[in-house]
Amino acid sequence: MSRLSVIITTKNNRETIEECIKRVLKAPPEDKEVIVVYGKSTDGTEEIIRKFDGKVKIIRDDNSTGSAINTGILNSKGEIIAYVEGHSFISNDFFLTLLKVFDENPDVGYVRLYRYVPKDLKIFNPVQKLINFWRLLLKGSGMGQFRGIRRKTFFDVGGFWVFPNGWEEVDFVAKMSETRWKSLIVHSKCWDYPRAHILSVLKKFRRSGGSCSCYFHIYHSHPWSRKEFGAKTPLGMLFNILVKRFLYAPIYALKKAISNRYLSFFPFYTVCEWSFALGFMIAKHKWWGKERWDNRIGRFGGMM
């Protein structure tokens, strides 16, 4: 049995999915299992995936990112699982880095990567350049497009939530804080291809705000969550997540736009942050109490 399983999730990634899969197959170690979990796409993504039939296992899941990750892992065999999003590109040493980290740290069950932005920004359009500039300002931040998960940890925690679509990683880590497992953030030059259109970006932020709202509904009193969001009370946590973001966004954006002579960053950042806040407020009335976890996985007990 291969020690490493790689899960790729994809939906409407026609421009990137072929290169993503090629890099995964090429990177060492050779003895690895690769599973592609795709959602119903309208841009020909599935046809591209089918080119690799026989080299990868192909599974369909139309529910959500969390559900797709769970589906991939439930159909995998590896002791260590590497997760890659379909619009992302791994470095050649990514899998070896993960395996080394897990070997050297038996108490670590979950690994993410520090944010890496390619130096050659000519390949990106203006919207993508704005996103990458924003990312460069967030020095030392992590990214969820690439993750490493120990199989035992996945079942001990109970997998990723399947609704809402987003913030499944934060929910996972919050639950993991109640177990013996620890998480790490490590370096590897993996990068992703950001969304290319402003409307798509704003929809993503609105959806992320809604997912955050559901997270707050559940975890506003959780010790790990309070620490993560720098608050001692639920009200303080709400202020940091929502009010501070809404009020301070224009000030922060204007300061960075002027100091870096990148004036288009001001409206872009402000509108994105306000879209997040709008999503949070809408979800408070529509989504709270409807969060769902995967009934295929039993928390603290393995398969159901």
Short mmCIF file of N, CA, C and O in Angstrom, two decimals, residues 145-191:
data_model
loop_
_atom_site.label_atom_id
_atom_site.label_comp_id
_atom_site.label_asym_id
_atom_site.label_seq_id
_atom_site.Cartn_x
_atom_site.Cartn_y
_atom_site.Cartn_z
N GLN A 145 -4.74 26.12 0.32
CA GLN A 145 -4.79 25.41 -0.96
C GLN A 145 -3.93 24.14 -0.94
O GLN A 145 -4.08 23.27 -1.78
N PHE A 146 -3.01 24.09 0.02
CA PHE A 146 -2.12 22.94 0.17
C PHE A 146 -2.13 22.51 1.63
O PHE A 146 -1.85 23.32 2.51
N ARG A 147 -2.43 21.25 1.89
CA ARG A 147 -2.49 20.78 3.27
C ARG A 147 -1.96 19.35 3.35
O ARG A 147 -2.00 18.60 2.38
N GLY A 148 -1.46 19.01 4.51
CA GLY A 148 -1.07 17.63 4.80
C GLY A 148 -1.84 17.15 6.00
O GLY A 148 -1.96 17.87 7.00
N ILE A 149 -2.40 15.95 5.92
CA ILE A 149 -3.26 15.44 6.99
C ILE A 149 -2.85 14.00 7.30
O ILE A 149 -2.72 13.17 6.40
N ARG A 150 -2.66 13.72 8.56
CA ARG A 150 -2.42 12.34 8.98
C ARG A 150 -3.76 11.62 9.03
O ARG A 150 -4.75 12.15 9.58
N ARG A 151 -3.84 10.43 8.44
CA ARG A 151 -5.11 9.72 8.38
C ARG A 151 -5.75 9.55 9.76
O ARG A 151 -6.96 9.76 9.93
N LYS A 152 -4.96 9.18 10.74
CA LYS A 152 -5.48 8.99 12.09
C LYS A 152 -6.11 10.28 12.62
O LYS A 152 -7.17 10.26 13.25
N THR A 153 -5.47 11.41 12.32
CA THR A 153 -6.00 12.70 12.77
C THR A 153 -7.34 12.99 12.13
O THR A 153 -8.28 13.46 12.79
N PHE A 154 -7.45 12.73 10.85
CA PHE A 154 -8.69 12.99 10.12
C PHE A 154 -9.88 12.31 10.79
O PHE A 154 -10.93 12.93 11.00
N PHE A 155 -9.72 11.02 11.16
CA PHE A 155 -10.83 10.30 11.77
C PHE A 155 -11.02 10.67 13.23
O PHE A 155 -12.15 10.67 13.73
N ASP A 156 -9.94 10.99 13.93
CA ASP A 156 -10.08 11.42 15.32
C ASP A 156 -10.87 12.72 15.41
O ASP A 156 -11.69 12.91 16.32
N VAL A 157 -10.63 13.63 14.46
CA VAL A 157 -11.30 14.93 14.47
C VAL A 157 -12.72 14.83 13.93
O VAL A 157 -13.63 15.51 14.39
N GLY A 158 -12.93 13.98 12.94
CA GLY A 158 -14.26 13.82 12.36
C GLY A 158 -14.42 14.44 11.00
O GLY A 158 -15.53 14.70 10.54
N GLY A 159 -13.29 14.70 10.31
CA GLY A 159 -13.35 15.23 8.96
C GLY A 159 -13.74 16.69 8.90
O GLY A 159 -13.82 17.39 9.91
N PHE A 160 -13.99 17.15 7.69
CA PHE A 160 -14.33 18.55 7.43
C PHE A 160 -15.84 18.72 7.30
O PHE A 160 -16.53 17.82 6.83
N TRP A 161 -16.33 19.90 7.72
CA TRP A 161 -17.78 20.08 7.58
C TRP A 161 -18.14 20.18 6.10
O TRP A 161 -17.33 20.53 5.26
N VAL A 162 -19.40 19.85 5.79
CA VAL A 162 -19.85 19.84 4.39
C VAL A 162 -20.76 21.02 4.07
O VAL A 162 -21.04 21.29 2.89
N PHE A 163 -21.20 21.75 5.08
CA PHE A 163 -21.94 22.99 4.89
C PHE A 163 -21.66 23.89 6.07
O PHE A 163 -21.68 23.44 7.21
N PRO A 164 -21.36 25.15 5.81
CA PRO A 164 -21.33 25.87 4.53
C PRO A 164 -20.09 25.52 3.71
O PRO A 164 -19.22 24.79 4.17
N ASN A 165 -20.03 26.05 2.50
CA ASN A 165 -18.89 25.81 1.62
C ASN A 165 -17.83 26.87 1.87
O ASN A 165 -17.86 27.95 1.31
N GLY A 166 -16.90 26.55 2.73
CA GLY A 166 -15.87 27.50 3.13
C GLY A 166 -15.64 27.42 4.63
O GLY A 166 -16.51 26.97 5.38
N TRP A 167 -14.47 27.83 5.07
CA TRP A 167 -14.07 27.82 6.48
C TRP A 167 -14.05 26.42 7.07
O TRP A 167 -14.02 26.22 8.28
N GLU A 168 -14.06 25.39 6.19
CA GLU A 168 -14.00 24.01 6.68
C GLU A 168 -12.66 23.73 7.36
O GLU A 168 -12.59 22.93 8.30
N GLU A 169 -11.62 24.43 6.91
CA GLU A 169 -10.31 24.21 7.53
C GLU A 169 -10.27 24.77 8.95
O GLU A 169 -9.72 24.15 9.86
N VAL A 170 -10.85 25.95 9.16
CA VAL A 170 -10.84 26.57 10.49
C VAL A 170 -11.65 25.73 11.46
O VAL A 170 -11.27 25.53 12.63
N ASP A 171 -12.78 25.22 11.01
CA ASP A 171 -13.58 24.31 11.82
C ASP A 171 -12.78 23.06 12.19
O ASP A 171 -12.79 22.61 13.34
N PHE A 172 -12.05 22.51 11.22
CA PHE A 172 -11.25 21.31 11.46
C PHE A 172 -10.19 21.56 12.53
O PHE A 172 -10.03 20.76 13.46
N VAL A 173 -9.48 22.67 12.41
CA VAL A 173 -8.41 22.96 13.36
C VAL A 173 -8.98 23.26 14.75
O VAL A 173 -8.38 22.90 15.77
N ALA A 174 -10.14 23.92 14.80
CA ALA A 174 -10.77 24.18 16.10
C ALA A 174 -11.12 22.86 16.79
O ALA A 174 -10.88 22.68 17.99
N LYS A 175 -11.68 21.93 16.04
CA LYS A 175 -12.00 20.61 16.61
C LYS A 175 -10.72 19.86 16.99
O LYS A 175 -10.68 19.17 18.01
N MET A 176 -9.69 20.01 16.17
CA MET A 176 -8.43 19.30 16.43
C MET A 176 -7.79 19.79 17.72
O MET A 176 -7.07 19.05 18.39
N SER A 177 -8.03 21.06 18.10
CA SER A 177 -7.45 21.60 19.33
C SER A 177 -7.96 20.88 20.57
O SER A 177 -7.37 20.99 21.64
N GLU A 178 -9.05 20.13 20.43
CA GLU A 178 -9.60 19.36 21.55
C GLU A 178 -8.99 17.96 21.64
O GLU A 178 -9.31 17.20 22.55
N THR A 179 -8.14 17.63 20.68
CA THR A 179 -7.49 16.32 20.66
C THR A 179 -6.02 16.48 21.03
O THR A 179 -5.55 17.58 21.35
N ARG A 180 -5.26 15.40 20.92
CA ARG A 180 -3.83 15.44 21.23
C ARG A 180 -3.00 15.94 20.06
O ARG A 180 -1.80 16.17 20.20
N TRP A 181 -3.63 16.12 18.90
CA TRP A 181 -2.89 16.46 17.70
C TRP A 181 -2.56 17.94 17.62
O TRP A 181 -3.34 18.79 18.06
N LYS A 182 -1.39 18.23 17.02
CA LYS A 182 -0.95 19.61 16.81
C LYS A 182 -0.86 19.91 15.32
O LYS A 182 -0.86 19.00 14.49
N SER A 183 -0.76 21.20 14.99
CA SER A 183 -0.62 21.60 13.59
C SER A 183 0.65 22.42 13.41
O SER A 183 1.16 23.02 14.37
N LEU A 184 1.17 22.43 12.19
CA LEU A 184 2.36 23.20 11.85
C LEU A 184 2.14 23.93 10.53
O LEU A 184 1.34 23.50 9.70
N ILE A 185 2.88 25.03 10.36
CA ILE A 185 2.93 25.73 9.08
C ILE A 185 4.38 25.67 8.61
O ILE A 185 5.29 26.02 9.35
N VAL A 186 4.62 25.22 7.38
CA VAL A 186 5.97 25.04 6.88
C VAL A 186 6.12 25.75 5.52
O VAL A 186 5.14 26.19 4.92
N HIS A 187 7.37 25.84 5.06
CA HIS A 187 7.67 26.51 3.80
C HIS A 187 7.80 25.52 2.64
O HIS A 187 8.41 24.46 2.79
N SER A 188 7.25 25.87 1.51
CA SER A 188 7.45 25.16 0.25
C SER A 188 6.92 26.08 -0.85
O SER A 188 5.88 26.73 -0.66
N LYS A 189 7.59 26.18 -1.96
CA LYS A 189 7.24 27.16 -2.99
C LYS A 189 6.09 26.68 -3.88
O LYS A 189 6.21 26.57 -5.10
N CYS A 190 4.97 26.41 -3.23
CA CYS A 190 3.74 26.09 -3.95
C CYS A 190 2.92 27.38 -4.10
O CYS A 190 2.95 28.24 -3.22
N TRP A 191 2.20 27.50 -5.19
CA TRP A 191 1.43 28.72 -5.40
C TRP A 191 0.14 28.41 -6.15
O TRP A 191 -0.01 27.33 -6.71
#
